[in-house]
Amino acid sequence: MAVSAAGFPDFESCRAAFDALRVERAVHVGGVQHRPGVNGWVWQLRTADGEAVAVSARPYERYSTCRSAFTKFCALLDAEVAIDIDAG
């Protein structure tokens, strides 16, 4: 659904960045765009100063599908869910 716009040296750093993203969600902005060199529509979520923090995992053929994926990702950030990667 999404990928980080930055790399992380380990899982703990990645998880801390994701938790911060969820906490700071209200101040982030984003949207759908069709960029030169990309075959299709992509979405980005950015900080207030324009730094990309999350991007679509793939380009989408249709604007509406990309917009729907962006909306779903934002809803997941806002959801109160427990993620236990050690289970299973």
PDB file of C-alpha atoms in Angstrom:
ATOM      1  CA  MET A   1       0.000   0.000   0.000  1.00  0.00           C
ATOM      2  CA  ALA A   2       2.797   2.412   0.892  1.00  0.00           C
ATOM      3  CA  VAL A   3       6.531   2.659   1.341  1.00  0.00           C
ATOM      4  CA  SER A   4       8.684   4.969   3.364  1.00  0.00           C
ATOM      5  CA  ALA A   5      10.318   7.821   1.514  1.00  0.00           C
ATOM      6  CA  ALA A   6      13.470   7.214   3.609  1.00  0.00           C
ATOM      7  CA  GLY A   7      15.545   4.192   4.478  1.00  0.00           C
ATOM      8  CA  PHE A   8      16.197   2.975   8.020  1.00  0.00           C
ATOM      9  CA  PRO A   9      19.168   1.058   9.451  1.00  0.00           C
ATOM     10  CA  ASP A  10      17.033  -1.285  11.556  1.00  0.00           C
ATOM     11  CA  PHE A  11      13.496  -2.277  12.463  1.00  0.00           C
ATOM     12  CA  GLU A  12      13.414  -0.207  15.641  1.00  0.00           C
ATOM     13  CA  SER A  13      14.209   3.009  13.752  1.00  0.00           C
ATOM     14  CA  CYS A  14      11.601   2.188  11.127  1.00  0.00           C
ATOM     15  CA  ARG A  15       8.952   1.434  13.737  1.00  0.00           C
ATOM     16  CA  ALA A  16       9.732   4.657  15.637  1.00  0.00           C
ATOM     17  CA  ALA A  17       9.361   6.667  12.410  1.00  0.00           C
ATOM     18  CA  PHE A  18       6.036   4.965  11.661  1.00  0.00           C
ATOM     19  CA  ASP A  19       4.756   5.678  15.177  1.00  0.00           C
ATOM     20  CA  ALA A  20       5.823   9.323  14.799  1.00  0.00           C
ATOM     21  CA  LEU A  21       4.045   9.466  11.441  1.00  0.00           C
ATOM     22  CA  ARG A  22       0.826   8.301  13.084  1.00  0.00           C
ATOM     23  CA  VAL A  23       1.159  10.821  15.934  1.00  0.00           C
ATOM     24  CA  GLU A  24       1.965  13.711  13.581  1.00  0.00           C
ATOM     25  CA  ARG A  25      -0.593  12.729  10.926  1.00  0.00           C
ATOM     26  CA  ALA A  26      -2.666  15.886  11.406  1.00  0.00           C
ATOM     27  CA  VAL A  27       0.166  18.177  10.283  1.00  0.00           C
ATOM     28  CA  HIS A  28       1.090  16.184   7.179  1.00  0.00           C
ATOM     29  CA  VAL A  29      -0.227  17.050   3.754  1.00  0.00           C
ATOM     30  CA  GLY A  30      -0.368  15.006   0.608  1.00  0.00           C
ATOM     31  CA  GLY A  31      -2.124  14.113  -2.517  1.00  0.00           C
ATOM     32  CA  VAL A  32      -2.094  12.466  -5.904  1.00  0.00           C
ATOM     33  CA  GLN A  33       0.059  13.558  -8.784  1.00  0.00           C
ATOM     34  CA  HIS A  34       1.184  12.508 -12.237  1.00  0.00           C
ATOM     35  CA  ARG A  35       4.926  13.133 -12.376  1.00  0.00           C
ATOM     36  CA  PRO A  36       7.160  13.222 -15.423  1.00  0.00           C
ATOM     37  CA  GLY A  37       9.041   9.953 -15.801  1.00  0.00           C
ATOM     38  CA  VAL A  38       6.440   7.955 -13.886  1.00  0.00           C
ATOM     39  CA  ASN A  39       3.988   5.893 -15.890  1.00  0.00           C
ATOM     40  CA  GLY A  40       0.783   6.504 -13.949  1.00  0.00           C
ATOM     41  CA  TRP A  41      -0.504   8.269 -10.862  1.00  0.00           C
ATOM     42  CA  VAL A  42       1.319   8.246  -7.507  1.00  0.00           C
ATOM     43  CA  TRP A  43       0.557   9.697  -4.091  1.00  0.00           C
ATOM     44  CA  GLN A  44       2.812  11.253  -1.460  1.00  0.00           C
ATOM     45  CA  LEU A  45       2.375  12.226   2.169  1.00  0.00           C
ATOM     46  CA  ARG A  46       4.655  15.122   3.173  1.00  0.00           C
ATOM     47  CA  THR A  47       5.583  17.070   6.268  1.00  0.00           C
ATOM     48  CA  ALA A  48       4.457  20.688   6.507  1.00  0.00           C
ATOM     49  CA  ASP A  49       7.839  21.766   5.097  1.00  0.00           C
ATOM     50  CA  GLY A  50       7.490  19.480   2.062  1.00  0.00           C
ATOM     51  CA  GLU A  51       9.635  16.461   3.004  1.00  0.00           C
ATOM     52  CA  ALA A  52       8.127  13.220   1.700  1.00  0.00           C
ATOM     53  CA  VAL A  53       7.541  10.662   4.461  1.00  0.00           C
ATOM     54  CA  ALA A  54       5.385   8.045   2.711  1.00  0.00           C
ATOM     55  CA  VAL A  55       4.690   7.330  -0.942  1.00  0.00           C
ATOM     56  CA  SER A  56       2.517   4.944  -2.896  1.00  0.00           C
ATOM     57  CA  ALA A  57       4.077   1.523  -3.295  1.00  0.00           C
ATOM     58  CA  ARG A  58       3.380   1.576  -7.015  1.00  0.00           C
ATOM     59  CA  PRO A  59       1.974   3.843  -9.720  1.00  0.00           C
ATOM     60  CA  TYR A  60      -1.742   3.538 -10.494  1.00  0.00           C
ATOM     61  CA  GLU A  61      -3.278   3.587 -13.952  1.00  0.00           C
ATOM     62  CA  ARG A  62      -6.266   5.701 -12.877  1.00  0.00           C
ATOM     63  CA  TYR A  63      -6.397   8.860 -10.790  1.00  0.00           C
ATOM     64  CA  SER A  64      -9.465   7.624  -8.903  1.00  0.00           C
ATOM     65  CA  THR A  65      -7.778   4.364  -7.882  1.00  0.00           C
ATOM     66  CA  CYS A  66      -4.703   6.216  -6.671  1.00  0.00           C
ATOM     67  CA  ARG A  67      -6.820   8.708  -4.733  1.00  0.00           C
ATOM     68  CA  SER A  68      -8.712   5.832  -3.115  1.00  0.00           C
ATOM     69  CA  ALA A  69      -5.440   4.145  -2.073  1.00  0.00           C
ATOM     70  CA  PHE A  70      -4.204   7.425  -0.558  1.00  0.00           C
ATOM     71  CA  THR A  71      -7.452   7.852   1.360  1.00  0.00           C
ATOM     72  CA  LYS A  72      -7.230   4.282   2.674  1.00  0.00           C
ATOM     73  CA  PHE A  73      -3.620   4.772   3.784  1.00  0.00           C
ATOM     74  CA  CYS A  74      -4.564   7.935   5.677  1.00  0.00           C
ATOM     75  CA  ALA A  75      -7.466   6.090   7.314  1.00  0.00           C
ATOM     76  CA  LEU A  76      -5.069   3.347   8.432  1.00  0.00           C
ATOM     77  CA  LEU A  77      -2.789   5.945   9.999  1.00  0.00           C
ATOM     78  CA  ASP A  78      -5.751   7.343  11.909  1.00  0.00           C
ATOM     79  CA  ALA A  79      -7.064   3.916  12.980  1.00  0.00           C
ATOM     80  CA  GLU A  80      -6.530   2.604  16.480  1.00  0.00           C
ATOM     81  CA  VAL A  81      -5.062  -0.793  15.693  1.00  0.00           C
ATOM     82  CA  ALA A  82      -2.496  -2.945  17.410  1.00  0.00           C
ATOM     83  CA  ILE A  83       0.259  -4.305  15.231  1.00  0.00           C
ATOM     84  CA  ASP A  84       2.105  -7.298  16.634  1.00  0.00           C
ATOM     85  CA  ILE A  85       4.736  -8.468  14.180  1.00  0.00           C
ATOM     86  CA  ASP A  86       6.027 -11.105  16.583  1.00  0.00           C
ATOM     87  CA  ALA A  87       2.708 -12.980  16.595  1.00  0.00           C
ATOM     88  CA  GLY A  88       2.123 -15.766  14.179  1.00  0.00           C
TER      89      GLY A  88
END
